[in-house]
Short mmCIF file of C-alpha atoms and ligand atoms in Angstrom, two decimals:
data_model
loop_
_atom_site.label_atom_id
_atom_site.label_comp_id
_atom_site.label_asym_id
_atom_site.label_seq_id
_atom_site.Cartn_x
_atom_site.Cartn_y
_atom_site.Cartn_z
CA MET A 684 71.43 201.83 -22.34
CA LYS A 685 72.11 202.41 -25.73
CA LYS A 686 71.87 199.52 -28.23
CA SER A 687 74.99 199.09 -30.73
CA PRO A 688 73.76 197.98 -34.44
CA ASP A 689 74.98 195.33 -34.38
CA THR A 690 73.56 194.02 -30.77
CA GLN A 691 70.11 195.35 -32.34
CA LYS A 692 70.72 193.07 -35.67
CA LEU A 693 71.61 190.34 -33.24
CA GLU A 694 67.99 190.75 -30.95
CA GLN A 695 66.09 190.98 -34.40
CA ILE A 696 67.54 187.55 -35.70
CA LEU A 697 66.92 186.15 -32.32
CA ARG A 698 63.36 187.17 -31.97
CA SER A 699 62.77 186.01 -35.92
CA SER A 700 61.26 182.61 -36.11
CA ALA A 701 63.72 181.79 -39.15
CA PHE A 702 65.93 179.90 -37.16
CA SER A 703 63.34 177.57 -35.11
CA ALA A 704 59.68 177.76 -34.38
CA ALA A 705 59.51 180.55 -31.73
CA GLY A 706 62.58 181.70 -32.04
CA PHE A 707 65.62 181.95 -29.67
CA MET A 708 63.72 184.54 -27.21
CA GLY A 709 60.27 182.74 -26.94
CA THR A 710 57.88 185.15 -25.84
CA ASP A 711 60.21 186.92 -22.94
CA THR A 712 60.04 191.08 -23.86
CA ARG A 713 63.51 191.41 -21.91
CA SER A 714 66.44 192.59 -24.22
CA LEU A 715 69.37 189.92 -24.81
CA ALA A 716 71.41 191.43 -21.84
CA GLU A 717 68.51 191.50 -19.46
CA ILE A 718 67.98 187.94 -20.11
CA ILE A 719 71.89 186.84 -20.27
CA ASP A 720 72.49 189.37 -16.70
CA ALA A 721 69.97 187.45 -14.93
CA ASP A 722 71.02 184.16 -15.79
CA MET A 723 74.43 184.67 -15.34
CA ALA A 724 73.32 186.09 -11.91
CA GLU A 725 71.13 183.09 -11.26
CA VAL A 726 74.04 180.69 -12.21
CA ALA A 727 76.69 182.47 -10.09
CA ARG A 728 74.21 182.16 -6.99
CA LEU A 729 73.98 178.44 -7.85
CA GLY A 730 78.10 178.69 -7.46
CA TYR A 731 78.80 177.28 -10.94
CA THR A 732 79.49 178.87 -14.34
CA PRO A 733 78.19 178.78 -17.72
CA GLN A 734 80.93 176.83 -19.05
CA GLN A 735 80.66 173.99 -16.18
CA ILE A 736 77.29 173.53 -16.90
CA ALA A 737 78.01 173.53 -20.79
CA GLN A 738 80.93 170.87 -20.43
CA ARG A 739 78.40 168.79 -18.01
CA MET A 740 76.09 168.75 -20.74
CA GLN A 741 78.41 167.98 -23.73
CA GLN A 742 79.47 164.93 -21.42
CA ILE A 743 76.23 163.56 -20.83
CA THR A 744 75.36 163.97 -25.08
CA ASP A 745 79.04 162.60 -25.80
CA LYS A 746 78.04 159.75 -23.63
CA ALA A 747 74.40 159.39 -25.21
CA LYS A 748 75.51 159.41 -28.48
CA SER A 749 76.91 155.81 -28.04
CA ALA A 750 73.52 154.06 -27.07
CA LEU A 751 72.42 154.99 -30.97
CA GLY A 752 68.98 156.65 -29.80
CA ASN A 753 68.65 154.32 -26.77
CA TRP A 754 68.50 155.26 -23.17
CA ILE A 755 71.57 154.64 -21.52
CA LYS A 756 72.52 155.32 -17.72
CA ILE A 757 74.52 158.11 -17.05
CA ASN A 758 74.65 157.66 -13.37
CA ASP A 759 72.45 155.80 -10.46
CA THR A 760 69.41 158.45 -10.37
CA HIS A 761 69.97 159.95 -14.34
CA SER A 762 69.63 158.09 -17.92
CA ALA A 763 69.87 160.15 -21.06
CA MET A 764 68.81 159.51 -24.80
CA ILE A 765 69.46 161.42 -28.05
CA THR A 766 67.08 162.38 -30.87
CA GLU A 767 68.73 163.18 -33.72
CA VAL A 768 67.25 165.26 -36.67
CA LYS A 769 68.62 165.45 -40.07
CA GLY A 770 70.46 168.81 -40.87
CA ARG A 771 72.28 171.22 -38.97
CA ILE A 772 71.75 174.79 -37.63
CA PRO A 773 74.07 177.63 -37.52
CA CYS A 774 74.92 180.07 -34.14
CA PRO A 775 72.76 183.26 -34.76
CA TRP A 776 75.74 185.49 -33.23
CA PRO A 777 78.19 186.36 -36.10
CA HIS A 778 80.28 184.16 -36.50
CA ALA A 779 81.27 180.67 -38.48
CA GLY A 780 79.94 177.23 -37.19
CA ASN A 781 77.18 175.54 -37.20
CA TYR A 782 75.64 172.48 -34.81
CA ALA A 783 73.70 169.06 -35.42
CA LYS A 784 70.33 168.84 -35.12
CA ARG A 785 70.67 166.77 -32.10
CA VAL A 786 68.78 167.12 -28.98
CA THR A 787 69.62 165.19 -25.38
CA THR A 788 66.93 164.52 -23.11
CA LEU A 789 68.31 163.77 -19.40
CA GLN A 790 65.68 161.62 -17.15
CA ASP A 791 65.71 161.56 -13.53
CA THR A 792 65.21 158.27 -13.11
CA GLN A 793 63.72 158.53 -9.60
CA THR A 794 61.09 161.32 -9.89
CA GLY A 795 60.86 160.88 -13.57
CA ARG A 796 61.39 164.46 -14.26
CA LYS A 797 63.01 165.20 -17.46
CA VAL A 798 65.11 168.02 -18.90
CA HIS A 799 66.12 168.37 -22.69
CA PHE A 800 68.75 170.39 -25.01
CA SER A 801 70.25 170.65 -28.06
CA ASP A 802 73.85 170.93 -29.33
CA LEU A 803 73.43 174.37 -30.08
CA ASN A 804 72.06 175.42 -26.30
CA ILE A 805 75.67 173.69 -25.01
CA HIS A 806 77.17 175.82 -27.50
CA LEU A 807 75.08 179.27 -26.41
CA ILE A 808 75.67 178.60 -22.77
CA ALA A 809 79.35 178.28 -23.04
CA GLU A 810 80.35 181.03 -25.77
CA HIS A 811 77.50 183.29 -25.36
CA ASN A 812 76.25 183.06 -21.81
CA PHE A 813 72.72 182.85 -23.52
CA PHE A 814 69.85 180.33 -22.10
CA GLU A 815 67.30 181.64 -24.26
CA GLY A 816 64.10 183.55 -23.38
CA ARG A 817 61.24 182.40 -21.50
CA GLY A 818 58.76 180.90 -23.63
CA SER A 819 61.38 179.86 -26.04
CA ALA A 820 61.00 175.74 -26.84
CA PHE A 821 64.59 175.55 -26.16
CA ARG A 822 65.12 177.64 -22.81
CA VAL A 823 67.26 175.92 -20.49
CA GLU A 824 66.40 177.03 -16.95
CA PRO A 825 69.61 177.12 -15.35
CA LYS A 826 68.37 176.17 -11.69
CA GLN A 827 66.37 173.22 -13.39
CA ILE A 828 69.39 172.36 -15.65
CA VAL A 829 71.95 172.76 -12.45
CA GLU A 830 69.96 170.47 -10.49
CA MET A 831 70.28 167.44 -13.35
CA LEU A 832 73.78 168.24 -13.66
CA PHE A 833 75.32 168.06 -10.61
ZN1 ZN B 1685 77.77 181.13 -31.62
#
């Protein structure tokens, strides 16, 4: 499939390290469209939409915000904590909007398993169906996040 100039430019931005340490694509050699298609298929197979996943992530972030950097109980088996770095990061897609550099860590208190995600991850999943490339520091693995969230 031939890529439009806009898509080419976006992919270039996503692969560059200007925004985040390893870029949004990590070591993933697949195209943006391939990454999104594969993750959308996986999310559908798991029985959810990206918007449902993002909404649940947002609820957890909102709850954890009130704990001011301490662990807070989300339910009987999960707790969450916020780490916030000064500054904001823009969405790499061509639209206005930037996001606090806030990271939510969600922990399964029974297994010790943790996942982390940023405010930008929530936006990228909800609006762009983008979970980031494999090897990216902020890649959200659909199966893993669904198991932790629902
Ligand atoms: Zn965006």
